[in-house]
Amino acid sequence: MTGTGGGDRDGTGTPAPGVPEAGRDEQPSIFVPDDGTMPESTASADRGGRRVAGHAPAADRAATDGGVESAGSGTQSEGSATTSATGGSDSAELDPDAYDPVDVFPGGDLDLREGADSCYKCTSCDTSCPVAEVDEEFPGPKFQGPEQWRLKRKDDHDIDESITSCSNCMRCDDACPSSVPLSQMHNEARGQYVDEQMETLSREYVRNRILSNYRFFASIASKVPRLANAATKIPGAMTLGEKVLGIAGDREFPEFATQTFREWWTDRGGARIENSDKRVAYFHGCYSNYNTPEVGKAMVRVYEHFGYEVMVPPQKCSGTPMFANGMLTDARRHAETNVQNLIEAIGEGADVIASCTSCSLSLRQEYPELFDIHGIEDVSEHTFEALEYLRIHEDLEGELSGTEFADERAFAYHAPCHARNQGLSRQAVETFRDVDGVTMEDVGDSCSGISGTYGWKAEKYETSMEIGAEMFEHMEDAEGDVGMTECPTCAMQMEHGTGYEVEHPLQLLEETIA
Amino acid sequence: MAIDSDVLVVGGGLAAITSAIAAAREGADVRLLSHKASTLRQASGLIDALGYVPATEPAKPPREGPPTAGRELDRDEWPDPEGPLPDPYEAIDRLPVDHPYRVVGTDALREGLGLFDELTGDAYRGGHTDRNALVPSFGGSVKPTARYPAAAEAGLASDPRPTLIVGFRSLTEYDARAFAGRLEAAGVPFDVAGAEVEFAEAFRTDTKITRFAKALDHDEVIDGTPARKALAKAVGPHLHDVVDEKGGVDRVERVGFPAFLGDGAGDEVRAELADRLGADVFEIPMGPPSLPGLRLEDRLYDALDAEGVRFETGNPVVGIDAKSDGRIATVAVDRKGREVPYGADAFVLATGGLVGKGLDSDREGVSEPVFGLHVEQPADRYDWFVDDAFGDQPYARFGVRIGEDGRALDADGEAAYRNVFAAGGVVGGADAAREKSASGVSLATGIVAGRQAATEATQ
């Protein structure tokens, strides 16, 4: 990806808007805020680095692309974890001139031409779209993606407002036989719509900003969890939320834990196992921290059982709710902190583990698709979902075979859409298949319908529940009356629709091996 | 550490599922890896075995001369294919000797279809006979096919009952009157008429077929009327549209709809419509987006689950990770940027043909991207095709060659690896589009590859 077009572009100035000079392979797609709020270090890497890098001697380019290239052929193997990351303890200072050159589209447009060209209109994406299935007003992922992208090239059309009805479940990515980057196109269009067409004083904007910045409000609420929990239960509080903010009044607000995961971690004195050969950095995300610390605790105990040293680096929101609401500038700000801290952990030999499948998908897929933050590719390559990682690196089957629960336990398992996209939709069912006394029933491939913040919006609540209806039905048909899923918001929806208690597979794994 | 299983099947379509289940039934621990959601959802849902035997020699000897000059010479001419065939089995001997059916044998086709019948149960018809059924398909042609969804049963072209074909203005790619005209032109033994009705108009013009299916599944109230009732009401006035030879007016005895009559509750939707219309109701299989394909996918993946096959969708197998002693030990799976090794004692490649991306091509040649298996092809690119678009196109038969045990062969006709088998569209030698043999080839090669892979793995 080096050099291509770099010299030419410098000679001819900026290209005409929307006319990419090279294909998607040569130009990593990135989102850069229009308002110039991009941090200085990244800016110089983008703009200055491109000119210099082409002429830089090979030795100077050792740190290129977060050190991936310097690790040579070993980058894909397990052992490379310690060598492939820069930003480790001994190389805190990075030379911006030595980064890979990246091309920045004027106005932050992504070059998605190759993706648009790959679409042959088979409409598999439309057929897989849970929103289009219940709402005929939604024109579907094919329009939101390649068609709208092409329209935009021809003329400066506005983004169609219907983009706000896309729930970012990303099932279209998985359905496309031609690998069109549909969700990337949707993310870009949504970002543009919010930036250029949405009134920032509108109730919808304010509401979406609040929903997508859940972490900010959760961090305040968790300072006074009991008060916050009580406040959401004051009669009329949710009705008020609906009236004033357009937040679905029928939803039960999630409970805040009286002790956050991070507080517990600090009280506990951090990691109990030190192991420089087996290290993981836990990306707990907001929900495990503020609302379900038991998931985080299970993660720590399970990983320590397998001899891992668990690190808990400072972190912010993964960006999932922000992508879904087109708040790309917010997402980028959080991503910068996350990448910086995670890349440091990777430098110390850790892989990044998330217990929420949307967090892991965001770090793995949306980050490198949308941002060009230094080291972001490295974070993407080193990130795994918690159960996935154990299945790859440990003999989980051997560990679980022969285990037995005295009391029969049956679960109705729902695979989150974002797990599906990472090839993880069957892992919980398969992992617990051999555990005696556990029945794990897959309730089918329907979407839960909540899609993070989507089902929290008053105007989307009905759609969200209609999408979820099939899952509720299948859950009730299933033998078990405890739900199971990896995604916190899917869990909210499952609970909301059936009244079932919902667990995370890590909690069951903790019980099984403990 | 690799993720291990006895047999690893690469692919997610009919051949992959067939070989995975065949292997599992031999006692192997099987894992299926599919890059994307199954391509079955783009398929018509019809299961063909062999509908035609196309000519492999032109009517007169092909033109001489350098390839570019060929444009100036007479175009080569090809005789019409033999068919539609009443019996697929009987014609197999007349296929080219390196056709997959000739390689794996007639019994493999019979057993493959038998397995399919078992897996699909009462959702499919046609298993009662060896003979092909003639099913009207999307666009108005009649397709010789071995198995068809129960939903299409009342529409068979051999059935003499007068027929109404229903269309909707908003479904632009589906013109009911043109469809009926084409059926008539094809000489079907029944009177037929097409009618466009008002129903879909209650929805937005670009409403997805999944939306219609959902509305009918749940009998949603559309503009004050339940969906099924509204649809029957829209069709009612056209039940006498068919005019027979003598100019008399018949009441039709069956009504065909585009295939969106419900998804989960399809049987119920058809039954209620039939009841309201006083005529049998059938679905006409469509191109993508295809509900019959989606339903078949659901059913077959449930079968995988029931057979204990592990399956994973979302990450591609990108190549060989390790091999030794003429065997593949592990393949590399790209999990969002990180390659993870998957190990197995035997592998089945079922990634599809050129359209399914199981074969790759550029100006230099045609290749198989996962294992780098040999793909037989003429050295000169101009020999990849013939002038007549409907002629015997050499490229249509490109693919990996297999032995009678389903093992993938190298350029010398020897096993490329001891433990690599191939099935379905990636296998060369068939011209599936002209023969109408794609599903049968997947079933026949799938059952052989799956069984042999299990034998190889458990030995």
mmCIF file with all atom_site columns, C-alpha atoms in Angstrom, chain B residues 1 13 18 69 101 120 172 176 185 188 202 224 243 262 264 278 286 305 310 321 347 361 363 387 396 404 449 455:
data_model
loop_
_atom_site.group_PDB
_atom_site.id
_atom_site.type_symbol
_atom_site.label_atom_id
_atom_site.label_alt_id
_atom_site.label_comp_id
_atom_site.label_asym_id
_atom_site.label_entity_id
_atom_site.label_seq_id
_atom_site.pdbx_PDB_ins_code
_atom_site.Cartn_x
_atom_site.Cartn_y
_atom_site.Cartn_z
_atom_site.occupancy
_atom_site.B_iso_or_equiv
_atom_site.pdbx_formal_charge
_atom_site.auth_seq_id
_atom_site.auth_comp_id
_atom_site.auth_asym_id
_atom_site.auth_atom_id
_atom_site.pdbx_PDB_model_num
ATOM 1  C CA . MET B 1 1   ? -2.833  -24.541 18.565  1.00 0.00 ? 1   MET B CA 1
ATOM 2  C CA . GLY B 1 13  ? -23.816 -24.732 -0.211  1.00 0.00 ? 13  GLY B CA 1
ATOM 3  C CA . THR B 1 18  ? -24.208 -33.040 1.761   1.00 0.00 ? 18  THR B CA 1
ATOM 4  C CA . ALA B 1 69  ? -9.307  -13.928 -37.383 1.00 0.00 ? 69  ALA B CA 1
ATOM 5  C CA . TYR B 1 101 ? -21.636 -38.421 -12.964 1.00 0.00 ? 101 TYR B CA 1
ATOM 6  C CA . THR B 1 120 ? -36.031 -32.388 3.611   1.00 0.00 ? 120 THR B CA 1
ATOM 7  C CA . THR B 1 172 ? -41.188 -5.384  -12.145 1.00 0.00 ? 172 THR B CA 1
ATOM 8  C CA . ALA B 1 176 ? -47.467 -12.513 -15.102 1.00 0.00 ? 176 ALA B CA 1
ATOM 9  C CA . ALA B 1 185 ? -45.640 -20.883 -26.399 1.00 0.00 ? 185 ALA B CA 1
ATOM 10 C CA . VAL B 1 188 ? -47.924 -26.741 -21.986 1.00 0.00 ? 188 VAL B CA 1
ATOM 11 C CA . ALA B 1 202 ? -50.556 -1.282  -0.295  1.00 0.00 ? 202 ALA B CA 1
ATOM 12 C CA . GLY B 1 224 ? -57.909 -2.684  7.374   1.00 0.00 ? 224 GLY B CA 1
ATOM 13 C CA . VAL B 1 243 ? -60.172 -18.804 -22.094 1.00 0.00 ? 243 VAL B CA 1
ATOM 14 C CA . GLY B 1 262 ? -44.968 -16.833 3.788   1.00 0.00 ? 262 GLY B CA 1
ATOM 15 C CA . GLY B 1 264 ? -42.174 -19.981 8.445   1.00 0.00 ? 264 GLY B CA 1
ATOM 16 C CA . GLY B 1 278 ? -61.440 -22.570 -4.236  1.00 0.00 ? 278 GLY B CA 1
ATOM 17 C CA . MET B 1 286 ? -37.773 -17.144 -8.451  1.00 0.00 ? 286 MET B CA 1
ATOM 18 C CA . ASP B 1 305 ? -27.148 -29.219 13.716  1.00 0.00 ? 305 ASP B CA 1
ATOM 19 C CA . ARG B 1 310 ? -20.119 -27.979 13.816  1.00 0.00 ? 310 ARG B CA 1
ATOM 20 C CA . ASP B 1 321 ? -1.214  -23.496 6.515   1.00 0.00 ? 321 ASP B CA 1
ATOM 21 C CA . PHE B 1 347 ? -10.666 -31.950 3.907   1.00 0.00 ? 347 PHE B CA 1
ATOM 22 C CA . SER B 1 361 ? -9.579  -16.388 -13.026 1.00 0.00 ? 361 SER B CA 1
ATOM 23 C CA . ARG B 1 363 ? -5.937  -13.070 -17.932 1.00 0.00 ? 363 ARG B CA 1
ATOM 24 C CA . ASP B 1 387 ? -18.413 -18.370 -30.658 1.00 0.00 ? 387 ASP B CA 1
ATOM 25 C CA . ALA B 1 396 ? -18.188 -24.033 -18.323 1.00 0.00 ? 396 ALA B CA 1
ATOM 26 C CA . GLU B 1 404 ? -14.006 -42.038 -8.384  1.00 0.00 ? 404 GLU B CA 1
ATOM 27 C CA . ALA B 1 449 ? -16.436 -36.936 -0.980  1.00 0.00 ? 449 ALA B CA 1
ATOM 28 C CA . THR B 1 455 ? -13.017 -43.086 5.881   1.00 0.00 ? 455 THR B CA 1
#
